[in-house]
Amino acid sequence: MYTQCPECLSVFAVDARTLAQAHGFVMCGHCGAGFDSIATLSDQLPPEPFFELPSHEPGIEPPRVELVVYRPKSASEQAETEAPPAEDVFADLIVTPRFARDVRADKPRRWPWVVACLVLLMGLTTQLAWALRDTLVTDPTTGSLLQQVCNALQCQLPPVRDVAKLRLLARDVQTHPTVPGALLISATVRNDATFTQPWPVVTLRLSDGNGKVIAMRRLNAYEYLDDTEALRRGLQPGASTALVFEVEDPGHQAVAFDLGFE
């Protein structure tokens, strides 16, 4: 709100607290004159340029206010508010038999929490089983149970590789009978593990008389095994198989060879 000094015509911004301190009578901060600030009180300034704020003519009859914001209750109204209705008093005296109560209303619904906990537990168990899958599959007890479950569900267990359980029973190397400049290497391998293993990666090394490696070949399963179904099944537990490899002959310097699994 704004008011204007009638002596020097200075315009000041005022608030309700300032007006209430002396019932609208203020002192001009510019010329020091005292004046009634309510006489020129205005909510907004008129557009510039302006010289004087419009004055409020004193009314013959004070204005009547109608919009009630707050009014304290009388003693009689307060007593009526605190007294409970008669029907509420009698309602408090009525006791419902225990057998007639709804038991479901007394118990909170816990099944959403139970379902959420079960889902989280299943997820945690699945993650733990996946992290320990090699141990579970290779264990004789759990591996057998998992295999039975997987057979019933028509699924396949994840392959577990343990080349330490692959035993080389026999091996032989000779000149290839039909391909010039090539060697024919054969090996018999047995899976001593209690679980099915994927076909291993075979490493062949040919060395001279001093033990120096002069040729090496690393063969994946699909390079030495043409049977797609056998590749999918893997090497069954306790099963033996013969592997044949065709490699280039490095010459007369090769007097020994070594065969390993990865």
PDB file of C-alpha atoms in Angstrom:
ATOM      1  CA  MET A   1       0.000   0.000   0.000  1.00  0.00           C
ATOM      2  CA  TYR A   2       1.055   3.592  -0.640  1.00  0.00           C
ATOM      3  CA  THR A   3       0.407   6.990   1.009  1.00  0.00           C
ATOM      4  CA  GLN A   4       1.490  10.595   0.228  1.00  0.00           C
ATOM      5  CA  CYS A   5       2.704  13.418   2.452  1.00  0.00           C
ATOM      6  CA  PRO A   6       0.427  16.451   1.864  1.00  0.00           C
ATOM      7  CA  GLU A   7       3.328  18.907   2.502  1.00  0.00           C
ATOM      8  CA  CYS A   8       6.173  17.689   0.267  1.00  0.00           C
ATOM      9  CA  LEU A   9       4.080  15.233  -1.821  1.00  0.00           C
ATOM     10  CA  SER A  10       6.564  12.408  -1.171  1.00  0.00           C
ATOM     11  CA  VAL A  11       5.031   8.946  -1.693  1.00  0.00           C
ATOM     12  CA  PHE A  12       5.850   6.184   0.804  1.00  0.00           C
ATOM     13  CA  ALA A  13       5.198   2.432   0.888  1.00  0.00           C
ATOM     14  CA  VAL A  14       3.448   1.384   4.120  1.00  0.00           C
ATOM     15  CA  ASP A  15       2.083  -1.870   5.554  1.00  0.00           C
ATOM     16  CA  ALA A  16      -0.703  -2.748   7.963  1.00  0.00           C
ATOM     17  CA  ARG A  17       1.672  -2.960  10.946  1.00  0.00           C
ATOM     18  CA  THR A  18       2.888   0.623  10.344  1.00  0.00           C
ATOM     19  CA  LEU A  19      -0.675   1.938  10.063  1.00  0.00           C
ATOM     20  CA  ALA A  20      -1.819   0.090  13.194  1.00  0.00           C
ATOM     21  CA  GLN A  21       0.912   1.538  15.443  1.00  0.00           C
ATOM     22  CA  ALA A  22      -0.691   5.052  15.565  1.00  0.00           C
ATOM     23  CA  HIS A  23      -4.071   4.453  13.922  1.00  0.00           C
ATOM     24  CA  GLY A  24      -2.845   5.767  10.576  1.00  0.00           C
ATOM     25  CA  PHE A  25      -0.954   8.863  11.801  1.00  0.00           C
ATOM     26  CA  VAL A  26       2.643   8.890  10.501  1.00  0.00           C
ATOM     27  CA  MET A  27       5.607  11.247  10.196  1.00  0.00           C
ATOM     28  CA  CYS A  28       7.078  12.125   6.800  1.00  0.00           C
ATOM     29  CA  GLY A  29      10.650  10.918   6.519  1.00  0.00           C
ATOM     30  CA  HIS A  30      11.468  13.704   4.056  1.00  0.00           C
ATOM     31  CA  CYS A  31      10.076  16.928   5.532  1.00  0.00           C
ATOM     32  CA  GLY A  32       9.123  15.734   9.024  1.00  0.00           C
ATOM     33  CA  ALA A  33       5.455  16.710   8.746  1.00  0.00           C
ATOM     34  CA  GLY A  34       2.880  14.572  10.512  1.00  0.00           C
ATOM     35  CA  PHE A  35      -0.165  13.493   8.513  1.00  0.00           C
ATOM     36  CA  ASP A  36      -3.012  10.982   8.303  1.00  0.00           C
ATOM     37  CA  SER A  37      -1.745   8.243   5.964  1.00  0.00           C
ATOM     38  CA  ILE A  38      -5.221   6.732   5.539  1.00  0.00           C
ATOM     39  CA  ALA A  39      -6.446   9.897   3.749  1.00  0.00           C
ATOM     40  CA  THR A  40      -4.400   9.041   0.627  1.00  0.00           C
ATOM     41  CA  LEU A  41      -3.958   5.282   1.160  1.00  0.00           C
ATOM     42  CA  SER A  42      -3.888   3.386  -2.165  1.00  0.00           C
ATOM     43  CA  ASP A  43      -3.358  -0.247  -3.156  1.00  0.00           C
ATOM     44  CA  GLN A  44      -1.607   0.655  -6.401  1.00  0.00           C
ATOM     45  CA  LEU A  45       0.167   3.672  -7.803  1.00  0.00           C
ATOM     46  CA  PRO A  46      -1.584   5.465 -10.708  1.00  0.00           C
ATOM     47  CA  PRO A  47       0.210   5.508 -14.076  1.00  0.00           C
ATOM     48  CA  GLU A  48       3.045   8.028 -14.311  1.00  0.00           C
ATOM     49  CA  PRO A  49       3.277  10.901 -14.473  1.00  0.00           C
ATOM     50  CA  PHE A  50       1.071  11.791 -11.471  1.00  0.00           C
ATOM     51  CA  PHE A  51       1.243  14.676  -9.002  1.00  0.00           C
ATOM     52  CA  GLU A  52      -1.026  13.768  -6.121  1.00  0.00           C
ATOM     53  CA  LEU A  53      -2.652  10.568  -4.953  1.00  0.00           C
ATOM     54  CA  PRO A  54      -6.458  10.818  -4.764  1.00  0.00           C
ATOM     55  CA  SER A  55      -7.779  11.629  -1.276  1.00  0.00           C
ATOM     56  CA  HIS A  56     -10.456   9.622   0.507  1.00  0.00           C
ATOM     57  CA  GLU A  57     -13.382  11.739   1.562  1.00  0.00           C
ATOM     58  CA  PRO A  58     -14.500  10.949   5.115  1.00  0.00           C
ATOM     59  CA  GLY A  59     -17.673   8.890   5.019  1.00  0.00           C
ATOM     60  CA  ILE A  60     -20.801   9.827   6.883  1.00  0.00           C
ATOM     61  CA  GLU A  61     -21.556   6.184   7.824  1.00  0.00           C
ATOM     62  CA  PRO A  62     -18.817   3.592   8.366  1.00  0.00           C
ATOM     63  CA  PRO A  63     -18.810   0.695   5.856  1.00  0.00           C
ATOM     64  CA  ARG A  64     -20.252  -2.647   6.962  1.00  0.00           C
ATOM     65  CA  VAL A  65     -18.128  -5.766   6.614  1.00  0.00           C
ATOM     66  CA  GLU A  66     -19.892  -9.047   5.805  1.00  0.00           C
ATOM     67  CA  LEU A  67     -17.260 -11.733   5.119  1.00  0.00           C
ATOM     68  CA  VAL A  68     -16.583 -13.528   8.442  1.00  0.00           C
ATOM     69  CA  VAL A  69     -13.156 -15.192   8.622  1.00  0.00           C
ATOM     70  CA  TYR A  70     -13.144 -16.275  12.268  1.00  0.00           C
ATOM     71  CA  ARG A  71     -15.514 -15.955  15.250  1.00  0.00           C
ATOM     72  CA  PRO A  72     -14.923 -17.603  18.666  1.00  0.00           C
ATOM     73  CA  LYS A  73     -17.734 -19.808  19.963  1.00  0.00           C
ATOM     74  CA  SER A  74     -19.796 -18.811  22.946  1.00  0.00           C
ATOM     75  CA  ALA A  75     -19.874 -20.871  26.140  1.00  0.00           C
ATOM     76  CA  SER A  76     -23.244 -22.441  25.248  1.00  0.00           C
ATOM     77  CA  GLU A  77     -22.067 -23.419  21.745  1.00  0.00           C
ATOM     78  CA  GLN A  78     -18.883 -24.906  23.196  1.00  0.00           C
ATOM     79  CA  ALA A  79     -20.885 -27.036  25.654  1.00  0.00           C
ATOM     80  CA  GLU A  80     -23.146 -28.315  22.873  1.00  0.00           C
ATOM     81  CA  THR A  81     -20.120 -29.300  20.770  1.00  0.00           C
ATOM     82  CA  GLU A  82     -18.465 -31.276  23.570  1.00  0.00           C
ATOM     83  CA  ALA A  83     -21.645 -33.176  24.601  1.00  0.00           C
ATOM     84  CA  PRO A  84     -21.888 -36.471  22.611  1.00  0.00           C
ATOM     85  CA  PRO A  85     -25.180 -37.275  20.845  1.00  0.00           C
ATOM     86  CA  ALA A  86     -27.547 -39.633  22.628  1.00  0.00           C
ATOM     87  CA  GLU A  87     -27.368 -42.253  19.896  1.00  0.00           C
ATOM     88  CA  ASP A  88     -23.549 -42.354  20.187  1.00  0.00           C
ATOM     89  CA  VAL A  89     -23.810 -42.962  23.941  1.00  0.00           C
ATOM     90  CA  PHE A  90     -26.124 -45.921  23.437  1.00  0.00           C
ATOM     91  CA  ALA A  91     -23.971 -47.208  20.599  1.00  0.00           C
ATOM     92  CA  ASP A  92     -20.996 -47.449  22.955  1.00  0.00           C
ATOM     93  CA  LEU A  93     -23.034 -49.673  25.266  1.00  0.00           C
ATOM     94  CA  ILE A  94     -23.701 -52.236  22.524  1.00  0.00           C
ATOM     95  CA  VAL A  95     -21.068 -54.991  22.545  1.00  0.00           C
ATOM     96  CA  THR A  96     -20.739 -57.187  19.496  1.00  0.00           C
ATOM     97  CA  PRO A  97     -20.292 -60.876  20.355  1.00  0.00           C
ATOM     98  CA  ARG A  98     -16.874 -62.236  19.515  1.00  0.00           C
ATOM     99  CA  PHE A  99     -18.261 -64.932  17.236  1.00  0.00           C
ATOM    100  CA  ALA A 100     -20.090 -62.274  15.209  1.00  0.00           C
ATOM    101  CA  ARG A 101     -17.039 -60.156  14.504  1.00  0.00           C
ATOM    102  CA  ASP A 102     -15.262 -60.233  11.181  1.00  0.00           C
ATOM    103  CA  VAL A 103     -11.962 -61.894  11.974  1.00  0.00           C
ATOM    104  CA  ARG A 104     -10.469 -60.750   8.672  1.00  0.00           C
ATOM    105  CA  ALA A 105     -10.849 -57.111   9.749  1.00  0.00           C
ATOM    106  CA  ASP A 106      -8.650 -57.705  12.816  1.00  0.00           C
ATOM    107  CA  LYS A 107      -5.748 -59.185  10.871  1.00  0.00           C
ATOM    108  CA  PRO A 108      -3.577 -57.095   8.540  1.00  0.00           C
ATOM    109  CA  ARG A 109      -3.122 -58.316   5.020  1.00  0.00           C
ATOM    110  CA  ARG A 110       0.293 -59.942   5.054  1.00  0.00           C
ATOM    111  CA  TRP A 111       0.086 -62.022   1.906  1.00  0.00           C
ATOM    112  CA  PRO A 112       1.579 -59.307  -0.385  1.00  0.00           C
ATOM    113  CA  TRP A 113       4.676 -59.217   1.829  1.00  0.00           C
ATOM    114  CA  VAL A 114       4.866 -63.004   1.881  1.00  0.00           C
ATOM    115  CA  VAL A 115       4.651 -63.173  -1.923  1.00  0.00           C
ATOM    116  CA  ALA A 116       7.281 -60.446  -2.329  1.00  0.00           C
ATOM    117  CA  CYS A 117       9.644 -62.234   0.082  1.00  0.00           C
ATOM    118  CA  LEU A 118       9.165 -65.536  -1.758  1.00  0.00           C
ATOM    119  CA  VAL A 119       9.909 -63.910  -5.111  1.00  0.00           C
ATOM    120  CA  LEU A 120      13.062 -62.278  -3.738  1.00  0.00           C
ATOM    121  CA  LEU A 121      14.133 -65.582  -2.155  1.00  0.00           C
ATOM    122  CA  MET A 122      13.632 -67.438  -5.432  1.00  0.00           C
ATOM    123  CA  GLY A 123      15.645 -64.807  -7.290  1.00  0.00           C
ATOM    124  CA  LEU A 124      18.470 -65.016  -4.755  1.00  0.00           C
ATOM    125  CA  THR A 125      18.459 -68.822  -4.921  1.00  0.00           C
ATOM    126  CA  THR A 126      18.595 -68.721  -8.720  1.00  0.00           C
ATOM    127  CA  GLN A 127      21.559 -66.339  -8.689  1.00  0.00           C
ATOM    128  CA  LEU A 128      23.397 -68.473  -6.130  1.00  0.00           C
ATOM    129  CA  ALA A 129      22.726 -71.656  -8.108  1.00  0.00           C
ATOM    130  CA  TRP A 130      24.006 -70.030 -11.299  1.00  0.00           C
ATOM    131  CA  ALA A 131      27.169 -68.828  -9.551  1.00  0.00           C
ATOM    132  CA  LEU A 132      27.801 -72.364  -8.200  1.00  0.00           C
ATOM    133  CA  ARG A 133      26.569 -74.200 -11.297  1.00  0.00           C
ATOM    134  CA  ASP A 134      29.874 -75.961 -11.957  1.00  0.00           C
ATOM    135  CA  THR A 135      30.035 -77.295  -8.407  1.00  0.00           C
ATOM    136  CA  LEU A 136      26.399 -78.405  -8.433  1.00  0.00           C
ATOM    137  CA  VAL A 137      26.628 -80.137 -11.799  1.00  0.00           C
ATOM    138  CA  THR A 138      29.877 -81.956 -10.981  1.00  0.00           C
ATOM    139  CA  ASP A 139      28.637 -83.176  -7.611  1.00  0.00           C
ATOM    140  CA  PRO A 140      27.407 -86.808  -7.925  1.00  0.00           C
ATOM    141  CA  THR A 141      24.252 -86.233  -5.860  1.00  0.00           C
ATOM    142  CA  THR A 142      23.096 -82.815  -7.022  1.00  0.00           C
ATOM    143  CA  GLY A 143      24.335 -83.436 -10.564  1.00  0.00           C
ATOM    144  CA  SER A 144      22.200 -86.565 -10.866  1.00  0.00           C
ATOM    145  CA  LEU A 145      19.125 -84.785  -9.490  1.00  0.00           C
ATOM    146  CA  LEU A 146      19.630 -81.812 -11.808  1.00  0.00           C
ATOM    147  CA  GLN A 147      20.019 -84.139 -14.763  1.00  0.00           C
ATOM    148  CA  GLN A 148      16.740 -85.929 -13.914  1.00  0.00           C
ATOM    149  CA  VAL A 149      14.927 -82.619 -13.554  1.00  0.00           C
ATOM    150  CA  CYS A 150      16.407 -81.375 -16.806  1.00  0.00           C
ATOM    151  CA  ASN A 151      15.364 -84.558 -18.622  1.00  0.00           C
ATOM    152  CA  ALA A 152      11.805 -84.106 -17.355  1.00  0.00           C
ATOM    153  CA  LEU A 153      11.726 -80.477 -18.444  1.00  0.00           C
ATOM    154  CA  GLN A 154      13.474 -81.272 -21.741  1.00  0.00           C
ATOM    155  CA  CYS A 155      16.308 -78.869 -21.043  1.00  0.00           C
ATOM    156  CA  GLN A 156      20.075 -79.190 -21.068  1.00  0.00           C
ATOM    157  CA  LEU A 157      22.447 -78.567 -18.189  1.00  0.00           C
ATOM    158  CA  PRO A 158      25.200 -76.007 -18.771  1.00  0.00           C
ATOM    159  CA  PRO A 159      28.410 -77.740 -19.905  1.00  0.00           C
ATOM    160  CA  VAL A 160      31.114 -78.137 -17.292  1.00  0.00           C
ATOM    161  CA  ARG A 161      34.680 -78.680 -18.430  1.00  0.00           C
ATOM    162  CA  ASP A 162      37.260 -80.522 -16.303  1.00  0.00           C
ATOM    163  CA  VAL A 163      40.150 -81.607 -18.505  1.00  0.00           C
ATOM    164  CA  ALA A 164      41.882 -83.206 -15.499  1.00  0.00           C
ATOM    165  CA  LYS A 165      39.228 -85.945 -15.691  1.00  0.00           C
ATOM    166  CA  LEU A 166      40.052 -86.744 -19.347  1.00  0.00           C
ATOM    167  CA  ARG A 167      42.385 -89.747 -19.519  1.00  0.00           C
ATOM    168  CA  LEU A 168      44.492 -90.447 -22.610  1.00  0.00           C
ATOM    169  CA  LEU A 169      44.410 -94.254 -23.009  1.00  0.00           C
ATOM    170  CA  ALA A 170      46.396 -94.635 -26.240  1.00  0.00           C
ATOM    171  CA  ARG A 171      48.012 -92.542 -28.950  1.00  0.00           C
ATOM    172  CA  ASP A 172      49.795 -93.134 -32.210  1.00  0.00           C
ATOM    173  CA  VAL A 173      51.322 -91.169 -35.089  1.00  0.00           C
ATOM    174  CA  GLN A 174      52.104 -92.421 -38.586  1.00  0.00           C
ATOM    175  CA  THR A 175      52.523 -91.175 -42.128  1.00  0.00           C
ATOM    176  CA  HIS A 176      49.211 -90.482 -43.780  1.00  0.00           C
ATOM    177  CA  PRO A 177      48.442 -93.391 -46.113  1.00  0.00           C
ATOM    178  CA  THR A 178      46.679 -91.325 -48.776  1.00  0.00           C
ATOM    179  CA  VAL A 179      47.747 -87.680 -48.317  1.00  0.00           C
ATOM    180  CA  PRO A 180      51.389 -86.891 -49.180  1.00  0.00           C
ATOM    181  CA  GLY A 181      53.293 -84.704 -46.725  1.00  0.00           C
ATOM    182  CA  ALA A 182      50.798 -85.302 -43.887  1.00  0.00           C
ATOM    183  CA  LEU A 183      50.698 -87.191 -40.621  1.00  0.00           C
ATOM    184  CA  LEU A 184      47.832 -89.200 -39.173  1.00  0.00           C
ATOM    185  CA  ILE A 185      47.599 -88.950 -35.373  1.00  0.00           C
ATOM    186  CA  SER A 186      45.087 -91.060 -33.418  1.00  0.00           C
ATOM    187  CA  ALA A 187      44.220 -90.965 -29.715  1.00  0.00           C
ATOM    188  CA  THR A 188      41.781 -92.787 -27.436  1.00  0.00           C
ATOM    189  CA  VAL A 189      40.244 -90.634 -24.690  1.00  0.00           C
ATOM    190  CA  ARG A 190      38.026 -91.583 -21.753  1.00  0.00           C
ATOM    191  CA  ASN A 191      35.915 -89.259 -19.619  1.00  0.00           C
ATOM    192  CA  ASP A 192      36.490 -90.275 -15.978  1.00  0.00           C
ATOM    193  CA  ALA A 193      34.187 -87.516 -14.667  1.00  0.00           C
ATOM    194  CA  THR A 194      30.746 -88.301 -13.269  1.00  0.00           C
ATOM    195  CA  PHE A 195      29.181 -85.714 -15.579  1.00  0.00           C
ATOM    196  CA  THR A 196      29.039 -85.044 -19.291  1.00  0.00           C
ATOM    197  CA  GLN A 197      31.831 -82.832 -20.593  1.00  0.00           C
ATOM    198  CA  PRO A 198      32.013 -80.786 -23.774  1.00  0.00           C
ATOM    199  CA  TRP A 199      34.538 -81.990 -26.289  1.00  0.00           C
ATOM    200  CA  PRO A 200      37.944 -80.549 -25.388  1.00  0.00           C
ATOM    201  CA  VAL A 201      40.276 -78.323 -27.334  1.00  0.00           C
ATOM    202  CA  VAL A 202      43.186 -80.572 -28.412  1.00  0.00           C
ATOM    203  CA  THR A 203      46.743 -79.234 -28.556  1.00  0.00           C
ATOM    204  CA  LEU A 204      49.290 -81.143 -30.688  1.00  0.00           C
ATOM    205  CA  ARG A 205      53.029 -80.439 -30.356  1.00  0.00           C
ATOM    206  CA  LEU A 206      55.777 -81.980 -32.509  1.00  0.00           C
ATOM    207  CA  SER A 207      59.351 -81.691 -31.222  1.00  0.00           C
ATOM    208  CA  ASP A 208      62.835 -82.643 -32.314  1.00  0.00           C
ATOM    209  CA  GLY A 209      65.410 -84.828 -30.564  1.00  0.00           C
ATOM    210  CA  ASN A 210      66.358 -81.996 -28.204  1.00  0.00           C
ATOM    211  CA  GLY A 211      62.775 -81.495 -27.059  1.00  0.00           C
ATOM    212  CA  LYS A 212      62.373 -78.241 -28.992  1.00  0.00           C
ATOM    213  CA  VAL A 213      58.866 -77.705 -30.335  1.00  0.00           C
ATOM    214  CA  ILE A 214      59.038 -77.311 -34.117  1.00  0.00           C
ATOM    215  CA  ALA A 215      55.300 -77.467 -34.869  1.00  0.00           C
ATOM    216  CA  MET A 216      52.128 -76.939 -32.893  1.00  0.00           C
ATOM    217  CA  ARG A 217      48.451 -77.123 -33.755  1.00  0.00           C
ATOM    218  CA  ARG A 218      45.444 -76.194 -31.612  1.00  0.00           C
ATOM    219  CA  LEU A 219      42.185 -77.809 -32.744  1.00  0.00           C
ATOM    220  CA  ASN A 220      38.657 -76.939 -31.617  1.00  0.00           C
ATOM    221  CA  ALA A 221      36.064 -79.695 -31.359  1.00  0.00           C
ATOM    222  CA  TYR A 222      34.287 -78.741 -34.590  1.00  0.00           C
ATOM    223  CA  GLU A 223      37.632 -79.031 -36.450  1.00  0.00           C
ATOM    224  CA  TYR A 224      38.261 -82.679 -35.605  1.00  0.00           C
ATOM    225  CA  LEU A 225      34.683 -83.902 -35.114  1.00  0.00           C
ATOM    226  CA  ASP A 226      32.253 -83.867 -38.043  1.00  0.00           C
ATOM    227  CA  ASP A 227      29.277 -85.346 -36.156  1.00  0.00           C
ATOM    228  CA  THR A 228      26.997 -82.434 -35.163  1.00  0.00           C
ATOM    229  CA  GLU A 229      24.861 -84.603 -32.893  1.00  0.00           C
ATOM    230  CA  ALA A 230      27.929 -85.891 -31.053  1.00  0.00           C
ATOM    231  CA  LEU A 231      29.117 -82.329 -30.578  1.00  0.00           C
ATOM    232  CA  ARG A 232      25.774 -81.429 -29.014  1.00  0.00           C
ATOM    233  CA  ARG A 233      25.684 -84.464 -26.681  1.00  0.00           C
ATOM    234  CA  GLY A 234      29.255 -84.003 -25.442  1.00  0.00           C
ATOM    235  CA  LEU A 235      31.485 -86.678 -23.936  1.00  0.00           C
ATOM    236  CA  GLN A 236      29.351 -88.838 -21.649  1.00  0.00           C
ATOM    237  CA  PRO A 237      30.665 -89.904 -18.202  1.00  0.00           C
ATOM    238  CA  GLY A 238      32.761 -93.083 -18.401  1.00  0.00           C
ATOM    239  CA  ALA A 239      32.636 -93.097 -22.202  1.00  0.00           C
ATOM    240  CA  SER A 240      35.711 -93.703 -24.381  1.00  0.00           C
ATOM    241  CA  THR A 241      36.177 -92.388 -27.898  1.00  0.00           C
ATOM    242  CA  ALA A 242      38.833 -92.471 -30.625  1.00  0.00           C
ATOM    243  CA  LEU A 243      39.997 -89.176 -32.095  1.00  0.00           C
ATOM    244  CA  VAL A 244      41.825 -88.858 -35.428  1.00  0.00           C
ATOM    245  CA  PHE A 245      43.809 -85.785 -36.512  1.00  0.00           C
ATOM    246  CA  GLU A 246      45.358 -84.965 -39.861  1.00  0.00           C
ATOM    247  CA  VAL A 247      48.319 -82.555 -39.619  1.00  0.00           C
ATOM    248  CA  GLU A 248      51.093 -81.389 -41.895  1.00  0.00           C
ATOM    249  CA  ASP A 249      54.331 -83.347 -41.660  1.00  0.00           C
ATOM    250  CA  PRO A 250      57.099 -80.994 -40.441  1.00  0.00           C
ATOM    251  CA  GLY A 251      59.839 -83.318 -41.795  1.00  0.00           C
ATOM    252  CA  HIS A 252      62.376 -85.742 -40.380  1.00  0.00           C
ATOM    253  CA  GLN A 253      63.281 -83.415 -37.541  1.00  0.00           C
ATOM    254  CA  ALA A 254      60.039 -84.293 -35.722  1.00  0.00           C
ATOM    255  CA  VAL A 255      60.827 -87.353 -33.653  1.00  0.00           C
ATOM    256  CA  ALA A 256      58.309 -86.947 -30.782  1.00  0.00           C
ATOM    257  CA  PHE A 257      54.862 -85.550 -30.278  1.00  0.00           C
ATOM    258  CA  ASP A 258      52.682 -84.531 -27.341  1.00  0.00           C
ATOM    259  CA  LEU A 259      48.902 -84.344 -27.095  1.00  0.00           C
ATOM    260  CA  GLY A 260      47.080 -82.239 -24.475  1.00  0.00           C
ATOM    261  CA  PHE A 261      43.590 -81.031 -23.652  1.00  0.00           C
ATOM    262  CA  GLU A 262      42.244 -77.584 -22.826  1.00  0.00           C
TER     263      GLU A 262
END
